[in-house]
PDB file of C-alpha atoms in Angstrom:
ATOM      1  CA  MET A   1     109.543 131.637  66.075  1.00  0.00           C
ATOM      2  CA  TYR A   2     109.435 128.159  64.548  1.00  0.00           C
ATOM      3  CA  GLU A   3     112.649 126.235  64.116  1.00  0.00           C
ATOM      4  CA  LEU A   4     113.545 123.782  61.351  1.00  0.00           C
ATOM      5  CA  THR A   5     116.732 121.713  61.654  1.00  0.00           C
ATOM      6  CA  PHE A   6     118.422 119.488  59.076  1.00  0.00           C
ATOM      7  CA  TRP A   7     121.314 117.020  58.979  1.00  0.00           C
ATOM      8  CA  THR A   8     122.323 113.767  57.281  1.00  0.00           C
ATOM      9  CA  TYR A   9     123.508 110.614  59.016  1.00  0.00           C
ATOM     10  CA  GLN A  10     126.449 108.694  57.638  1.00  0.00           C
ATOM     11  CA  GLU A  11     125.453 105.376  56.088  1.00  0.00           C
ATOM     12  CA  GLY A  12     124.633 102.764  58.719  1.00  0.00           C
ATOM     13  CA  ILE A  13     124.550 105.341  61.539  1.00  0.00           C
ATOM     14  CA  TYR A  14     121.422 106.396  63.400  1.00  0.00           C
ATOM     15  CA  LEU A  15     121.709 108.362  66.652  1.00  0.00           C
ATOM     16  CA  ASN A  16     119.300 109.804  69.185  1.00  0.00           C
ATOM     17  CA  ASN A  17     117.797 112.670  67.191  1.00  0.00           C
ATOM     18  CA  HIS A  18     117.202 114.925  70.164  1.00  0.00           C
ATOM     19  CA  LEU A  19     120.790 114.536  71.391  1.00  0.00           C
ATOM     20  CA  VAL A  20     122.037 115.328  67.873  1.00  0.00           C
ATOM     21  CA  TYR A  21     119.793 118.396  67.819  1.00  0.00           C
ATOM     22  CA  GLU A  22     121.161 119.579  71.182  1.00  0.00           C
ATOM     23  CA  ALA A  23     124.754 119.126  69.976  1.00  0.00           C
ATOM     24  CA  ILE A  24     123.977 121.020  66.774  1.00  0.00           C
ATOM     25  CA  ALA A  25     122.394 123.818  68.814  1.00  0.00           C
ATOM     26  CA  GLU A  26     125.731 124.114  70.647  1.00  0.00           C
ATOM     27  CA  GLU A  27     127.536 124.049  67.251  1.00  0.00           C
ATOM     28  CA  GLN A  28     129.390 120.878  68.245  1.00  0.00           C
ATOM     29  CA  PHE A  29     130.837 118.446  65.694  1.00  0.00           C
ATOM     30  CA  VAL A  30     128.822 115.206  65.827  1.00  0.00           C
ATOM     31  CA  GLU A  31     130.466 111.872  65.015  1.00  0.00           C
ATOM     32  CA  GLY A  32     128.223 109.975  62.602  1.00  0.00           C
ATOM     33  CA  LEU A  33     126.901 112.977  60.656  1.00  0.00           C
ATOM     34  CA  GLU A  34     127.865 113.785  57.085  1.00  0.00           C
ATOM     35  CA  GLU A  35     129.344 117.133  56.190  1.00  0.00           C
ATOM     36  CA  ILE A  36     126.881 118.919  53.918  1.00  0.00           C
ATOM     37  CA  PRO A  37     127.421 121.448  51.089  1.00  0.00           C
ATOM     38  CA  VAL A  38     126.414 124.492  53.135  1.00  0.00           C
ATOM     39  CA  ASN A  39     127.294 127.151  50.538  1.00  0.00           C
ATOM     40  CA  ILE A  40     125.437 125.303  47.769  1.00  0.00           C
ATOM     41  CA  ILE A  41     122.402 124.936  50.042  1.00  0.00           C
ATOM     42  CA  ILE A  42     122.458 128.666  50.907  1.00  0.00           C
ATOM     43  CA  ASN A  43     122.647 129.464  47.176  1.00  0.00           C
ATOM     44  CA  ARG A  44     119.678 127.143  46.534  1.00  0.00           C
ATOM     45  CA  ILE A  45     117.621 128.846  49.267  1.00  0.00           C
ATOM     46  CA  ASN A  46     118.562 132.230  47.838  1.00  0.00           C
ATOM     47  CA  SER A  47     117.413 131.215  44.351  1.00  0.00           C
ATOM     48  CA  LEU A  48     114.112 129.890  45.712  1.00  0.00           C
ATOM     49  CA  PHE A  49     113.514 133.130  47.602  1.00  0.00           C
ATOM     50  CA  SER A  50     114.934 135.555  45.015  1.00  0.00           C
ATOM     51  CA  ASN A  51     111.747 137.646  45.266  1.00  0.00           C
ATOM     52  CA  TRP A  52     112.300 138.119  49.018  1.00  0.00           C
ATOM     53  CA  GLU A  53     114.500 140.835  50.465  1.00  0.00           C
ATOM     54  CA  ARG A  54     117.878 139.424  51.480  1.00  0.00           C
ATOM     55  CA  VAL A  55     118.568 141.203  54.752  1.00  0.00           C
ATOM     56  CA  ASP A  56     122.074 139.776  55.114  1.00  0.00           C
ATOM     57  CA  GLU A  57     124.031 136.704  54.014  1.00  0.00           C
ATOM     58  CA  TYR A  58     121.820 134.369  56.098  1.00  0.00           C
ATOM     59  CA  SER A  59     118.487 136.216  56.465  1.00  0.00           C
ATOM     60  CA  TRP A  60     115.483 136.761  54.198  1.00  0.00           C
ATOM     61  CA  LYS A  61     112.343 138.876  54.662  1.00  0.00           C
ATOM     62  CA  ASN A  62     109.157 138.673  52.624  1.00  0.00           C
ATOM     63  CA  SER A  63     108.753 142.217  51.361  1.00  0.00           C
ATOM     64  CA  ASN A  64     105.353 141.414  49.781  1.00  0.00           C
ATOM     65  CA  GLY A  65     103.782 139.609  52.693  1.00  0.00           C
ATOM     66  CA  LYS A  66     104.534 138.251  56.094  1.00  0.00           C
ATOM     67  CA  GLY A  67     107.391 136.202  57.330  1.00  0.00           C
ATOM     68  CA  ALA A  68     111.133 136.133  57.598  1.00  0.00           C
ATOM     69  CA  PHE A  69     113.742 133.495  58.269  1.00  0.00           C
ATOM     70  CA  HIS A  70     117.358 133.255  59.358  1.00  0.00           C
ATOM     71  CA  VAL A  71     119.684 130.360  58.489  1.00  0.00           C
ATOM     72  CA  ARG A  72     122.402 129.159  60.854  1.00  0.00           C
ATOM     73  CA  THR A  73     124.916 126.587  59.669  1.00  0.00           C
ATOM     74  CA  THR A  74     127.663 124.257  60.760  1.00  0.00           C
ATOM     75  CA  SER A  75     129.619 121.993  58.428  1.00  0.00           C
ATOM     76  CA  GLN A  76     127.073 119.273  59.322  1.00  0.00           C
ATOM     77  CA  SER A  77     123.770 121.075  59.777  1.00  0.00           C
ATOM     78  CA  ILE A  78     121.342 123.785  58.758  1.00  0.00           C
ATOM     79  CA  LYS A  79     119.023 125.456  61.286  1.00  0.00           C
ATOM     80  CA  ILE A  80     116.351 127.798  60.013  1.00  0.00           C
ATOM     81  CA  ASP A  81     114.573 130.115  62.428  1.00  0.00           C
ATOM     82  CA  CYS A  82     111.217 131.141  60.937  1.00  0.00           C
ATOM     83  CA  TYR A  83     109.479 134.284  62.139  1.00  0.00           C
ATOM     84  CA  GLY A  84     105.804 134.586  61.205  1.00  0.00           C
ATOM     85  CA  THR A  85     106.535 132.394  58.197  1.00  0.00           C
ATOM     86  CA  GLU A  86     103.616 130.664  56.476  1.00  0.00           C
ATOM     87  CA  GLY A  87     103.461 126.891  56.295  1.00  0.00           C
ATOM     88  CA  LYS A  88     103.854 126.858  52.503  1.00  0.00           C
ATOM     89  CA  THR A  89     107.101 128.827  52.862  1.00  0.00           C
ATOM     90  CA  MET A  90     108.413 126.331  55.396  1.00  0.00           C
ATOM     91  CA  ASP A  91     107.440 123.524  52.990  1.00  0.00           C
ATOM     92  CA  ILE A  92     109.619 125.127  50.299  1.00  0.00           C
ATOM     93  CA  LEU A  93     112.548 125.166  52.729  1.00  0.00           C
ATOM     94  CA  VAL A  94     111.963 121.547  53.788  1.00  0.00           C
ATOM     95  CA  ASN A  95     111.736 120.413  50.160  1.00  0.00           C
ATOM     96  CA  ALA A  96     114.911 122.319  49.276  1.00  0.00           C
ATOM     97  CA  LEU A  97     116.860 120.561  52.016  1.00  0.00           C
ATOM     98  CA  GLU A  98     115.463 117.191  50.973  1.00  0.00           C
ATOM     99  CA  GLU A  99     117.083 117.790  47.573  1.00  0.00           C
ATOM    100  CA  PHE A 100     120.374 117.514  49.494  1.00  0.00           C
ATOM    101  CA  LYS A 101     119.258 114.392  51.415  1.00  0.00           C
ATOM    102  CA  CYS A 102     118.826 116.428  54.609  1.00  0.00           C
ATOM    103  CA  PRO A 103     115.477 115.493  56.175  1.00  0.00           C
ATOM    104  CA  LEU A 104     113.701 117.752  58.630  1.00  0.00           C
ATOM    105  CA  TYR A 105     114.020 117.425  62.380  1.00  0.00           C
ATOM    106  CA  ASP A 106     111.238 119.420  64.022  1.00  0.00           C
ATOM    107  CA  PRO A 107     112.341 120.163  67.614  1.00  0.00           C
ATOM    108  CA  GLN A 108     108.904 121.521  68.534  1.00  0.00           C
ATOM    109  CA  ILE A 109     107.280 118.075  68.216  1.00  0.00           C
ATOM    110  CA  PRO A 110     110.080 116.537  68.411  1.00  0.00           C
ATOM    111  CA  ALA A 111     110.256 114.324  65.318  1.00  0.00           C
ATOM    112  CA  ARG A 112     112.586 113.623  62.405  1.00  0.00           C
ATOM    113  CA  TYR A 113     110.992 113.082  59.017  1.00  0.00           C
ATOM    114  CA  ASP A 114     113.331 110.566  57.448  1.00  0.00           C
ATOM    115  CA  GLY A 115     111.139 107.457  57.455  1.00  0.00           C
ATOM    116  CA  LEU A 116     113.534 105.616  59.783  1.00  0.00           C
ATOM    117  CA  GLU A 117     111.818 106.073  63.142  1.00  0.00           C
TER     118      GLU A 117
END
């Protein structure tokens, strides 16, 4: 599994990314984060992956190849668990979230790709 995590800081706020990630993992509300349009983002992901099998409201499986992913949300964050997902598929997800001003935090490295570090 490879995990992708996304959130947006409120203007003028910048917190310890790893501590934010840990709080998000526990589904805690984090002071200093924006609320994001979760349903609109899920709809965007669904439109981008309309040729994938939608397993349930938050899960997609590539019926023509390999890979699957599951989206977990809070009012402030999106976490995507990727299972055997190709890099180009993850790039589509990252780019989709950037449309909503939600840069990637990659907990495996760990690094946030917002140009502020």
